[in-house]
Short mmCIF file of C-alpha atoms in Angstrom, two decimals:
data_model
loop_
_atom_site.label_atom_id
_atom_site.label_comp_id
_atom_site.label_asym_id
_atom_site.label_seq_id
_atom_site.Cartn_x
_atom_site.Cartn_y
_atom_site.Cartn_z
CA UNK F 1 -23.93 9.39 77.47
CA UNK F 2 -24.66 6.71 74.87
CA UNK F 3 -24.69 3.23 76.32
CA UNK F 4 -23.39 1.78 73.05
CA UNK F 5 -19.98 3.30 72.63
CA UNK F 6 -19.78 3.45 68.83
CA UNK F 7 -17.58 6.18 67.40
CA UNK F 8 -19.25 8.52 64.88
CA UNK F 9 -17.21 6.95 62.07
CA UNK F 10 -18.49 3.52 63.12
CA UNK F 11 -22.08 4.76 63.11
CA UNK F 12 -21.50 5.87 59.53
CA UNK F 13 -19.60 2.77 58.41
CA UNK F 14 -22.28 0.42 59.77
CA UNK F 15 -25.26 2.71 59.06
CA UNK F 16 -27.05 0.10 56.88
CA UNK F 17 -26.78 -2.47 59.66
CA UNK F 18 -27.80 -0.05 62.39
CA UNK F 19 -30.91 0.82 60.34
CA UNK F 20 -32.03 -2.83 60.58
CA UNK F 21 -34.36 -3.20 63.56
CA UNK F 22 -32.87 -6.64 64.34
CA UNK F 23 -29.36 -5.20 64.56
CA UNK F 24 -29.44 -1.54 65.55
CA UNK F 25 -26.73 -0.02 67.69
CA UNK F 26 -26.94 -2.85 70.19
CA UNK F 27 -26.45 -5.59 67.58
CA UNK F 28 -23.64 -3.71 65.87
CA UNK F 29 -21.94 -3.32 69.24
CA UNK F 30 -22.25 -7.07 69.76
CA UNK F 31 -20.66 -7.71 66.37
CA UNK F 32 -17.82 -5.35 67.24
CA UNK F 33 -17.25 -7.27 70.49
CA UNK F 34 -17.44 -10.73 68.91
CA UNK F 35 -14.67 -13.20 68.15
CA UNK F 36 -15.10 -15.50 65.16
CA UNK F 37 -12.69 -18.20 63.97
CA UNK F 38 -12.57 -19.06 60.28
CA UNK F 39 -10.95 -22.41 59.59
CA UNK F 40 -9.77 -22.58 56.00
CA UNK F 41 -9.21 -19.52 53.80
CA UNK F 42 -10.18 -21.03 50.48
CA UNK F 43 -13.35 -20.97 48.41
CA UNK F 44 -15.73 -20.83 51.40
CA UNK F 45 -13.52 -18.96 53.84
CA UNK F 46 -13.00 -16.16 51.30
CA UNK F 47 -16.57 -14.84 51.14
CA UNK F 48 -17.27 -15.72 54.78
CA UNK F 49 -14.23 -13.76 56.02
CA UNK F 50 -14.87 -10.90 53.60
CA UNK F 51 -18.45 -10.32 54.72
CA UNK F 52 -17.69 -10.82 58.40
CA UNK F 53 -14.85 -8.30 58.23
CA UNK F 54 -17.06 -5.83 56.35
CA UNK F 55 -19.78 -6.36 58.97
CA UNK F 56 -17.40 -5.31 61.71
CA UNK F 57 -16.83 -8.57 63.59
CA UNK F 58 -14.37 -7.38 66.23
CA UNK F 59 -11.82 -10.17 66.04
CA UNK F 60 -11.39 -12.62 63.21
CA UNK F 61 -9.18 -15.65 63.73
CA UNK F 62 -7.80 -17.03 60.48
CA UNK F 63 -6.46 -20.57 60.21
CA UNK F 64 -4.88 -22.08 57.12
CA UNK F 65 -1.64 -23.98 56.58
CA UNK F 66 -1.51 -23.57 52.80
CA UNK F 67 0.10 -21.17 50.39
CA UNK F 68 -1.76 -19.27 47.70
CA UNK F 69 -1.53 -20.95 44.30
CA UNK F 70 -2.49 -19.58 40.91
CA UNK F 71 -5.26 -22.19 40.61
CA UNK F 72 -6.86 -20.80 43.80
CA UNK F 73 -7.61 -17.42 42.27
CA UNK F 74 -10.55 -18.67 40.21
CA UNK F 75 -12.57 -19.42 43.36
CA UNK F 76 -10.83 -17.76 46.34
CA UNK F 77 -11.56 -14.05 46.19
CA UNK F 78 -9.46 -13.15 49.24
CA UNK F 79 -6.26 -13.78 47.34
CA UNK F 80 -4.52 -11.90 44.55
CA UNK F 81 -2.06 -12.65 41.80
CA UNK F 82 0.69 -10.84 43.69
CA UNK F 83 0.16 -12.98 46.80
CA UNK F 84 0.67 -16.27 44.95
CA UNK F 85 3.33 -18.10 46.94
CA UNK F 86 2.65 -16.36 50.26
CA UNK F 87 0.78 -17.99 53.09
CA UNK F 88 -3.00 -17.86 52.80
CA UNK F 89 -3.24 -16.36 56.27
CA UNK F 90 -0.96 -13.45 55.30
CA UNK F 91 -2.69 -12.98 51.96
CA UNK F 92 -6.14 -13.01 53.59
CA UNK F 93 -5.02 -10.68 56.37
CA UNK F 94 -3.80 -8.13 53.82
CA UNK F 95 -7.12 -8.13 51.98
CA UNK F 96 -9.22 -8.03 55.14
CA UNK F 97 -7.14 -5.30 56.81
CA UNK F 98 -7.46 -3.10 53.75
CA UNK F 99 -11.20 -3.73 53.67
CA UNK F 100 -11.82 -2.83 57.31
CA UNK F 101 -8.84 -1.63 59.37
CA UNK F 102 -10.99 -1.82 62.51
CA UNK F 103 -11.08 -5.60 62.57
CA UNK F 104 -8.48 -7.29 64.77
CA UNK F 105 -6.96 -10.19 62.85
CA UNK F 106 -5.37 -13.16 64.60
CA UNK F 107 -3.57 -15.35 62.13
CA UNK F 108 -2.73 -18.99 62.71
CA UNK F 109 -0.65 -20.26 59.77
CA UNK F 110 -0.94 -23.92 60.66
CA UNK F 111 -3.06 -26.97 60.03
CA UNK F 112 -5.82 -27.45 62.56
CA UNK F 113 -5.34 -30.88 64.08
CA UNK F 114 -6.27 -32.77 67.21
CA UNK F 115 -3.23 -31.47 69.08
CA UNK F 116 -4.11 -27.78 68.67
CA UNK F 117 -7.84 -27.65 67.90
CA UNK F 118 -9.13 -27.25 71.45
CA UNK F 119 -6.62 -24.52 72.33
CA UNK F 120 -7.17 -22.59 69.10
CA UNK F 121 -10.95 -22.85 69.10
CA UNK F 122 -11.67 -22.10 72.76
CA UNK F 123 -10.77 -18.43 72.39
CA UNK F 124 -13.60 -17.75 69.92
CA UNK F 125 -17.37 -17.36 70.17
CA UNK F 126 -18.34 -18.92 66.83
CA UNK F 127 -16.41 -21.31 64.57
CA UNK F 128 -16.85 -21.18 60.78
CA UNK F 129 -15.99 -24.28 58.75
CA UNK F 130 -14.27 -23.32 55.51
CA UNK F 131 -12.36 -26.58 55.16
CA UNK F 132 -12.38 -28.89 52.16
CA UNK F 133 -12.00 -32.37 53.62
CA UNK F 134 -13.91 -34.84 55.76
CA UNK F 135 -11.23 -35.29 58.41
CA UNK F 136 -11.32 -31.57 59.24
CA UNK F 137 -15.12 -31.53 59.30
CA UNK F 138 -15.30 -34.32 61.89
CA UNK F 139 -12.49 -32.72 63.89
CA UNK F 140 -14.24 -29.34 63.94
CA UNK F 141 -17.56 -30.88 64.84
CA UNK F 142 -16.19 -32.96 67.73
CA UNK F 143 -14.06 -30.11 69.09
CA UNK F 144 -16.92 -27.60 68.83
CA UNK F 145 -19.14 -30.02 70.77
CA UNK F 146 -16.54 -30.59 73.49
CA UNK F 147 -16.01 -26.81 73.80
CA UNK F 148 -19.78 -26.05 73.63
CA UNK F 149 -19.21 -23.66 70.71
CA UNK F 150 -21.60 -23.08 67.82
CA UNK F 151 -20.19 -24.35 64.50
CA UNK F 152 -21.31 -22.93 61.16
CA UNK F 153 -20.87 -25.64 58.56
CA UNK F 154 -20.61 -25.19 54.81
CA UNK F 155 -19.31 -27.45 52.10
CA UNK F 156 -19.27 -27.59 48.33
CA UNK F 157 -18.67 -30.36 45.87
CA UNK F 158 -18.52 -29.53 42.17
CA UNK F 159 -21.90 -27.94 41.49
CA UNK F 160 -23.57 -28.67 44.82
CA UNK F 161 -23.31 -26.99 48.18
CA UNK F 162 -24.79 -27.17 51.64
CA UNK F 163 -24.90 -25.19 54.86
CA UNK F 164 -26.15 -25.79 58.39
CA UNK F 165 -25.47 -24.74 61.98
CA UNK F 166 -24.51 -27.14 64.73
CA UNK F 167 -25.39 -25.98 68.22
CA UNK F 168 -23.95 -28.12 71.02
CA UNK F 169 -26.57 -30.62 72.13
CA UNK F 170 -28.78 -30.05 69.09
CA UNK F 171 -26.95 -32.33 66.69
CA UNK F 172 -23.51 -32.44 65.14
CA UNK F 173 -21.82 -33.40 61.88
CA UNK F 174 -21.81 -37.05 63.01
CA UNK F 175 -25.59 -36.96 63.49
CA UNK F 176 -25.88 -35.86 59.88
CA UNK F 177 -23.11 -38.10 58.52
CA UNK F 178 -22.32 -40.93 60.96
CA UNK F 179 -19.69 -42.37 58.63
CA UNK F 180 -17.28 -40.68 56.23
CA UNK F 181 -17.56 -41.62 52.56
CA UNK F 182 -15.34 -44.51 51.46
CA UNK F 183 -11.76 -43.34 50.89
CA UNK F 184 -11.16 -42.41 47.26
CA UNK F 185 -14.85 -41.80 46.49
CA UNK F 186 -14.36 -38.09 46.94
CA UNK F 187 -11.15 -36.88 45.34
CA UNK F 188 -8.57 -34.47 46.64
CA UNK F 189 -10.04 -30.98 46.56
CA UNK F 190 -7.37 -29.78 44.12
CA UNK F 191 -8.63 -32.26 41.55
CA UNK F 192 -12.34 -31.57 41.99
CA UNK F 193 -13.92 -28.93 39.80
CA UNK F 194 -15.76 -26.04 41.37
CA UNK F 195 -18.08 -23.36 40.10
CA UNK F 196 -16.84 -20.37 42.06
CA UNK F 197 -20.07 -18.40 42.66
CA UNK F 198 -21.47 -21.51 44.33
CA UNK F 199 -18.75 -21.09 46.95
CA UNK F 200 -19.79 -17.44 47.16
CA UNK F 201 -23.37 -18.44 47.93
CA UNK F 202 -22.48 -21.04 50.56
CA UNK F 203 -19.69 -18.99 52.17
CA UNK F 204 -21.93 -15.93 52.35
CA UNK F 205 -24.71 -17.98 53.94
CA UNK F 206 -22.12 -19.01 56.54
CA UNK F 207 -21.45 -15.30 57.19
CA UNK F 208 -25.17 -14.56 57.57
CA UNK F 209 -25.61 -17.49 59.96
CA UNK F 210 -22.64 -16.27 62.02
CA UNK F 211 -24.12 -12.78 62.25
CA UNK F 212 -27.45 -14.27 63.40
CA UNK F 213 -25.69 -16.32 66.08
CA UNK F 214 -23.66 -13.34 67.32
CA UNK F 215 -26.63 -10.96 67.44
CA UNK F 216 -29.08 -13.61 68.64
CA UNK F 217 -31.56 -12.65 65.92
CA UNK F 218 -33.46 -14.57 63.28
CA UNK F 219 -33.74 -18.31 62.83
CA UNK F 220 -30.37 -19.94 62.32
CA UNK F 221 -30.11 -23.10 60.19
CA UNK F 222 -30.22 -25.35 63.25
CA UNK F 223 -31.49 -28.90 62.62
CA UNK F 224 -31.89 -28.13 58.93
CA UNK F 225 -29.45 -28.35 56.04
CA UNK F 226 -29.81 -26.06 53.09
CA UNK F 227 -28.85 -27.89 49.90
CA UNK F 228 -28.16 -25.99 46.70
CA UNK F 229 -27.78 -27.37 43.19
CA UNK F 230 -26.16 -24.68 41.06
CA UNK F 231 -27.03 -26.12 37.66
CA UNK F 232 -30.67 -26.89 38.34
CA UNK F 233 -30.84 -23.74 40.48
CA UNK F 234 -32.76 -25.44 43.24
CA UNK F 235 -32.61 -25.03 47.00
CA UNK F 236 -33.92 -27.74 49.28
CA UNK F 237 -34.07 -27.95 53.02
CA UNK F 238 -33.61 -31.24 54.86
CA UNK F 239 -34.41 -31.47 58.55
CA UNK F 240 -32.37 -33.60 60.90
CA UNK F 241 -32.19 -34.18 64.64
CA UNK F 242 -29.60 -34.99 67.18
CA UNK F 243 -28.97 -38.72 66.95
CA UNK F 244 -29.53 -40.25 70.42
CA UNK F 245 -26.96 -42.91 69.56
CA UNK F 246 -24.39 -40.42 68.25
CA UNK F 247 -21.01 -41.49 69.65
CA UNK F 248 -20.18 -37.86 70.48
CA UNK F 249 -23.35 -35.91 71.29
CA UNK F 250 -25.75 -38.83 71.87
CA UNK F 251 -27.25 -40.09 75.12
CA UNK F 252 -24.40 -42.52 75.80
CA UNK F 253 -21.30 -40.98 74.26
CA UNK F 254 -18.38 -43.30 73.53
CA UNK F 255 -16.07 -40.61 72.20
CA UNK F 256 -15.02 -38.10 74.83
CA UNK F 257 -11.86 -36.72 73.31
CA UNK F 258 -10.51 -35.86 69.88
CA UNK F 259 -9.60 -38.80 67.64
CA UNK F 260 -7.22 -39.64 64.83
CA UNK F 261 -9.33 -38.17 62.05
CA UNK F 262 -7.02 -39.16 59.23
CA UNK F 263 -7.47 -42.77 60.27
CA UNK F 264 -11.21 -42.28 60.72
CA UNK F 265 -11.74 -41.00 57.18
CA UNK F 266 -9.08 -43.27 55.71
CA UNK F 267 -7.22 -40.33 54.28
CA UNK F 268 -3.60 -40.42 53.32
CA UNK F 269 -1.90 -37.56 55.13
CA UNK F 270 -0.43 -35.11 52.66
CA UNK D 1 -5.60 -17.41 29.11
CA UNK D 2 -4.00 -19.49 31.79
CA UNK D 3 -4.96 -23.12 32.01
CA UNK D 4 -3.62 -23.37 35.52
CA UNK D 5 -5.49 -20.31 36.77
CA UNK D 6 -8.87 -21.71 35.74
CA UNK D 7 -8.00 -25.38 36.17
CA UNK D 8 -10.63 -26.19 38.79
CA UNK D 9 -13.39 -24.65 36.70
CA UNK D 10 -12.20 -26.17 33.47
CA UNK D 11 -12.27 -29.72 34.86
CA UNK D 12 -16.01 -29.41 35.44
CA UNK D 13 -17.68 -31.40 32.65
CA UNK D 14 -20.12 -28.49 32.21
CA UNK D 15 -17.21 -26.16 31.45
CA UNK D 16 -14.26 -27.95 29.87
CA UNK D 17 -11.80 -26.28 27.58
CA UNK D 18 -14.53 -25.25 25.16
CA UNK D 19 -16.50 -23.62 27.98
CA UNK D 20 -13.46 -21.81 29.28
CA UNK D 21 -12.80 -20.43 25.81
CA UNK D 22 -16.43 -19.39 25.59
CA UNK D 23 -16.08 -17.43 28.83
CA UNK D 24 -12.87 -15.89 27.57
CA UNK D 25 -14.67 -14.62 24.47
CA UNK D 26 -17.70 -13.37 26.42
CA UNK D 27 -18.46 -9.86 27.59
CA UNK D 28 -20.60 -8.76 30.53
CA UNK D 29 -21.88 -5.31 31.50
CA UNK D 30 -22.40 -4.77 35.23
CA UNK D 31 -24.75 -1.84 35.78
CA UNK D 32 -24.30 -0.55 39.32
CA UNK D 33 -21.07 -1.34 41.11
CA UNK D 34 -22.29 -1.58 44.68
CA UNK D 35 -23.45 -4.34 47.01
CA UNK D 36 -24.61 -6.64 44.21
CA UNK D 37 -22.08 -5.60 41.60
CA UNK D 38 -19.19 -6.38 43.98
CA UNK D 39 -19.53 -10.19 44.21
CA UNK D 40 -20.68 -10.42 40.60
CA UNK D 41 -17.60 -8.58 39.36
CA UNK D 42 -15.23 -10.53 41.64
CA UNK D 43 -16.58 -13.92 40.60
CA UNK D 44 -16.85 -13.16 36.89
CA UNK D 45 -13.33 -11.77 36.86
CA UNK D 46 -12.06 -14.81 38.76
CA UNK D 47 -13.88 -17.09 36.30
CA UNK D 48 -12.08 -15.52 33.36
CA UNK D 49 -14.92 -13.69 31.61
CA UNK D 50 -13.14 -12.01 28.72
CA UNK D 51 -14.40 -8.45 28.96
CA UNK D 52 -16.15 -6.83 31.89
CA UNK D 53 -17.78 -3.41 31.70
CA UNK D 54 -18.43 -1.60 34.98
CA UNK D 55 -20.99 1.22 34.89
CA UNK D 56 -21.48 3.54 37.86
CA UNK D 57 -21.16 7.29 38.36
CA UNK D 58 -20.74 7.34 42.14
CA UNK D 59 -17.77 7.59 44.45
CA UNK D 60 -16.92 5.23 47.29
CA UNK D 61 -18.33 6.31 50.66
CA UNK D 62 -17.62 5.00 54.15
CA UNK D 63 -21.16 3.62 54.51
CA UNK D 64 -20.62 1.50 51.35
CA UNK D 65 -17.83 -0.55 52.88
CA UNK D 66 -20.14 -2.60 55.12
CA UNK D 67 -21.26 -4.54 52.01
CA UNK D 68 -19.49 -3.35 48.84
CA UNK D 69 -16.60 -5.76 49.03
CA UNK D 70 -14.84 -4.57 45.90
CA UNK D 71 -13.68 -1.51 47.79
CA UNK D 72 -11.14 -0.97 50.51
CA UNK D 73 -10.95 1.69 53.17
CA UNK D 74 -8.44 3.75 51.19
CA UNK D 75 -10.83 3.92 48.21
CA UNK D 76 -13.13 6.41 49.95
CA UNK D 77 -13.74 9.35 47.64
CA UNK D 78 -12.56 7.53 44.50
CA UNK D 79 -14.90 6.84 41.59
CA UNK D 80 -16.32 3.36 42.20
CA UNK D 81 -15.55 2.10 38.72
CA UNK D 82 -11.87 3.00 39.04
CA UNK D 83 -11.50 1.40 42.46
CA UNK D 84 -13.36 -1.66 41.21
CA UNK D 85 -11.15 -2.00 38.15
CA UNK D 86 -8.03 -1.93 40.35
CA UNK D 87 -9.50 -4.64 42.57
CA UNK D 88 -10.35 -6.90 39.61
CA UNK D 89 -6.91 -6.43 38.08
CA UNK D 90 -5.41 -7.58 41.39
CA UNK D 91 -7.15 -10.92 40.81
CA UNK D 92 -6.15 -11.16 37.16
CA UNK D 93 -3.92 -8.45 35.67
CA UNK D 94 -4.65 -9.67 32.14
CA UNK D 95 -8.37 -8.82 32.27
CA UNK D 96 -9.76 -6.13 30.03
CA UNK D 97 -11.93 -4.22 32.52
CA UNK D 98 -13.79 -1.18 31.22
CA UNK D 99 -14.51 1.50 33.83
CA UNK D 100 -17.52 3.48 32.60
CA UNK D 101 -18.26 6.43 34.86
CA UNK D 102 -21.84 7.11 33.89
CA UNK D 103 -25.48 6.47 34.72
CA UNK D 104 -27.73 4.06 32.83
CA UNK D 105 -30.51 6.00 31.10
CA UNK D 106 -32.68 5.79 27.98
CA UNK D 107 -30.23 7.87 25.97
CA UNK D 108 -27.31 5.44 26.39
CA UNK D 109 -29.16 2.18 27.08
CA UNK D 110 -29.07 0.81 23.54
CA UNK D 111 -25.43 1.66 22.97
CA UNK D 112 -24.35 0.08 26.25
CA UNK D 113 -26.48 -3.06 26.23
CA UNK D 114 -25.77 -3.93 22.59
CA UNK D 115 -22.01 -3.77 23.24
CA UNK D 116 -22.08 -6.77 25.64
CA UNK D 117 -23.28 -10.37 25.56
CA UNK D 118 -25.03 -10.25 28.94
CA UNK D 119 -26.12 -7.57 31.40
CA UNK D 120 -26.17 -7.68 35.21
CA UNK D 121 -28.58 -5.53 37.19
CA UNK D 122 -26.73 -4.27 40.23
CA UNK D 123 -28.80 -1.10 40.57
CA UNK D 124 -31.08 0.04 43.36
CA UNK D 125 -33.66 2.19 41.56
CA UNK D 126 -36.87 0.68 40.18
CA UNK D 127 -36.98 2.85 37.07
CA UNK D 128 -33.44 1.73 36.16
CA UNK D 129 -34.34 -1.91 36.75
CA UNK D 130 -37.31 -1.62 34.39
CA UNK D 131 -35.25 0.28 31.81
CA UNK D 132 -32.65 -2.51 31.95
CA UNK D 133 -35.41 -5.06 31.49
CA UNK D 134 -36.89 -3.23 28.51
CA UNK D 135 -33.50 -2.67 26.89
CA UNK D 136 -32.52 -6.33 27.35
CA UNK D 137 -35.77 -7.54 25.76
CA UNK D 138 -35.66 -5.04 22.88
CA UNK D 139 -32.00 -5.78 22.10
CA UNK D 140 -32.18 -9.53 22.72
CA UNK D 141 -29.58 -9.66 25.49
CA UNK D 142 -29.85 -11.84 28.60
CA UNK D 143 -30.31 -9.87 31.84
CA UNK D 144 -29.69 -11.19 35.33
CA UNK D 145 -31.86 -9.18 37.69
CA UNK D 146 -31.10 -8.91 41.38
CA UNK D 147 -32.56 -6.86 44.21
CA UNK D 148 -32.05 -6.67 47.98
CA UNK D 149 -33.70 -5.07 50.98
CA UNK D 150 -32.98 -5.58 54.67
CA UNK D 151 -32.43 -9.35 55.11
CA UNK D 152 -34.00 -10.40 51.79
CA UNK D 153 -33.13 -10.61 48.16
CA UNK D 154 -34.28 -11.96 44.82
CA UNK D 155 -32.88 -12.97 41.44
CA UNK D 156 -34.43 -13.83 38.10
CA UNK D 157 -32.90 -14.22 34.67
CA UNK D 158 -34.59 -12.56 31.72
CA UNK D 159 -33.69 -14.29 28.47
CA UNK D 160 -34.56 -12.93 25.00
CA UNK D 161 -38.29 -13.43 24.42
CA UNK D 162 -39.13 -13.35 28.12
CA UNK D 163 -40.78 -13.84 30.53
CA UNK D 164 -39.54 -10.54 31.91
CA UNK D 165 -39.80 -8.25 34.91
CA UNK D 166 -42.95 -6.66 33.54
CA UNK D 167 -44.59 -10.12 33.30
CA UNK D 168 -43.69 -10.68 36.95
CA UNK D 169 -44.33 -7.30 38.54
CA UNK D 170 -46.35 -5.36 35.98
CA UNK D 171 -45.23 -1.87 36.85
CA UNK D 172 -42.61 -0.49 39.22
CA UNK D 173 -44.02 0.20 42.69
CA UNK D 174 -45.20 3.69 43.52
CA UNK D 175 -42.55 6.05 44.83
CA UNK D 176 -42.34 5.84 48.59
CA UNK D 177 -44.19 2.50 48.84
CA UNK D 178 -40.93 0.56 49.18
CA UNK D 179 -38.30 1.99 51.53
CA UNK D 180 -34.75 2.46 50.29
CA UNK D 181 -31.79 0.54 51.67
CA UNK D 182 -30.64 3.81 53.20
CA UNK D 183 -33.85 4.11 55.21
CA UNK D 184 -34.57 0.46 55.91
CA UNK D 185 -31.07 -0.96 56.14
CA UNK D 186 -29.42 -3.92 54.44
CA UNK D 187 -27.52 -6.82 55.90
CA UNK D 188 -24.24 -6.66 53.98
CA UNK D 189 -23.90 -10.39 53.51
CA UNK D 190 -27.33 -10.58 51.84
CA UNK D 191 -25.87 -8.63 48.93
CA UNK D 192 -23.14 -11.29 48.89
CA UNK D 193 -25.50 -14.21 48.45
CA UNK D 194 -27.71 -12.42 45.92
CA UNK D 195 -24.73 -11.20 43.90
CA UNK D 196 -23.21 -14.68 43.98
CA UNK D 197 -26.46 -16.15 42.64
CA UNK D 198 -26.38 -13.53 39.87
CA UNK D 199 -22.79 -14.49 39.01
CA UNK D 200 -23.74 -18.17 38.97
CA UNK D 201 -26.65 -17.42 36.63
CA UNK D 202 -24.42 -15.34 34.35
CA UNK D 203 -21.87 -18.15 34.04
CA UNK D 204 -24.60 -20.69 33.28
CA UNK D 205 -26.11 -18.51 30.55
CA UNK D 206 -22.70 -17.77 29.02
CA UNK D 207 -21.76 -21.46 29.13
CA UNK D 208 -25.16 -22.69 28.01
CA UNK D 209 -25.10 -25.05 31.00
CA UNK D 210 -27.82 -26.02 33.44
CA UNK D 211 -31.18 -24.38 33.94
CA UNK D 212 -31.09 -20.64 34.48
CA UNK D 213 -33.84 -18.84 36.42
CA UNK D 214 -35.85 -18.11 33.28
CA UNK D 215 -39.49 -17.65 34.31
CA UNK D 216 -38.45 -18.40 37.88
CA UNK D 217 -37.88 -16.01 40.77
CA UNK D 218 -35.37 -17.00 43.43
CA UNK D 219 -36.13 -15.44 46.80
CA UNK D 220 -34.02 -15.53 49.91
CA UNK D 221 -34.92 -14.51 53.45
CA UNK D 222 -31.67 -14.45 55.39
CA UNK D 223 -33.30 -13.79 58.76
CA UNK D 224 -35.39 -16.97 58.57
CA UNK D 225 -32.86 -18.86 56.48
CA UNK D 226 -35.56 -19.53 53.88
CA UNK D 227 -34.90 -19.88 50.20
CA UNK D 228 -37.50 -20.56 47.57
CA UNK D 229 -37.86 -20.54 43.81
CA UNK D 230 -41.27 -19.68 42.36
CA UNK D 231 -42.22 -20.07 38.71
CA UNK D 232 -43.99 -17.28 36.87
CA UNK D 233 -45.53 -17.32 33.39
CA UNK D 234 -45.10 -14.97 30.50
CA UNK D 235 -47.82 -12.33 30.49
CA UNK D 236 -49.59 -12.52 27.10
CA UNK D 237 -50.32 -8.81 27.49
CA UNK D 238 -46.81 -7.87 28.60
CA UNK D 239 -46.04 -4.34 27.35
CA UNK D 240 -42.53 -5.30 26.23
CA UNK D 241 -42.03 -9.05 25.67
CA UNK D 242 -45.45 -10.07 24.29
CA UNK D 243 -46.36 -10.44 20.62
CA UNK D 244 -47.90 -6.98 20.61
CA UNK D 245 -45.60 -4.81 22.67
CA UNK D 246 -46.26 -1.22 23.63
CA UNK D 247 -42.62 -0.54 24.42
CA UNK D 248 -40.95 -0.94 21.06
CA UNK D 249 -38.06 1.43 20.67
CA UNK D 250 -35.44 2.80 23.04
CA UNK D 251 -35.08 5.85 20.81
CA UNK D 252 -38.72 6.68 21.60
CA UNK D 253 -38.57 5.48 25.20
CA UNK D 254 -39.65 8.80 26.71
CA UNK D 255 -42.83 8.67 24.62
CA UNK D 256 -43.58 5.11 25.70
CA UNK D 257 -42.48 4.91 29.34
CA UNK D 258 -42.66 7.49 32.11
CA UNK D 259 -39.51 8.55 33.99
CA UNK D 260 -40.74 6.31 36.83
CA UNK D 261 -40.87 3.27 34.55
CA UNK D 262 -44.64 3.18 34.01
CA UNK D 263 -46.00 2.40 30.55
CA UNK D 264 -47.64 5.43 28.97
CA UNK D 265 -51.09 4.42 27.72
CA UNK D 266 -51.12 6.65 24.67
CA UNK D 267 -47.93 5.17 23.24
CA UNK D 268 -49.73 2.45 21.27
#
């Protein structure tokens, strides 16, 4: 009696993972049992969700409030011309279900905000940040800390991208960026150019980091940010630590519940 | 060509309308439509590369789906190039995608490589990688090389004149000295990052923007989360890209290079 109850078709589907000593049957079983939430199904969420579904993550939660637009298709490989106009969650679910029918998909066609973040996020083991704005990044970081959930962060801006992993108590987005950039300095994502494969690189790194967290193998990008410049083709690593005076995860926290993030980043609600 | 579809790429100063038109006029051959070819094809199609050739003679198998993200469950048993073409047309129905159900070998290398502006190495056999390298140098076409194993991968871009794979590695490794992905395994997402780097390199070369990985090898270790770029020089005695090459003619390739990709000494 095998103690890892994988069906023969699963052993074949995931054969290249099972052959890896760090994964094996045990690690693949863990992936199949895991629950991962992807927040944002755009440029970063597309490759992250695609590779996590292919890898056999048992349950994928998908959050996005937007509809697919024609201008998304250049950088968001989950979506198709025929799904322009439908919700991104539906469009993504169709692609992911066709890719791997074994994955359970939980779709949340809504904007993650401070009223629903804790409830939506608490049901998952790992949270993946595929958002495109500072308000959402601070919201995810604070909520992940309060819920003691690992948060895989990725972001891109024009030709630059970065990725890191926040483990509760080992530093958060506020430790890295205590203050948001001045309002207006960074434009609305729709008006910022993007080189699509850069999103592929960063979103796929987010998938790899998630797989490492779920299987407990390798060295996740904790306390280090990977920075990539697509044009110069350079990768740099910057180390950071938990900030003892961080208002959320520091020694004397002042913020103990979710905030008004639109006000914090000075964004105009759309 | 839709301005709206490619809006967010076109507003990059490195692209612009001229760059977008350049991409629209460009052609890319993707040799090997598997783990690496999948993200390359998806991103180049999404970017609006004018003509994409897909070369592969295999059919989709269940064990491919863990990493070959062009394919869906229902594609099992179909020729990869046909399934891939359908997937790319779902992104952009106006794309001319050429499904070439064939292998890459000395007999068709010149015809294939000379018909495209740039070539992507998405293969998994060393002799094919070296044949691609030699064909790209001899025909003056840029080649974006990629390779993966287990949790690791690498990319370099070979531009006309070199340096090339033979400057970097000399000869292909001996058979059996490097395990195959089938034996040793491959983390699916590693093919995603390596293929995305290859797509990024291809766009830069086609656009003439930024610094491609010419004479530089990008290496990624996903398990440790380490990424590095190491520079390598042109080998003055390189058998293919030096001033006095030994590999000179694809029509005489069998006389000059062994089936395993090793240079045959007597060929000079």
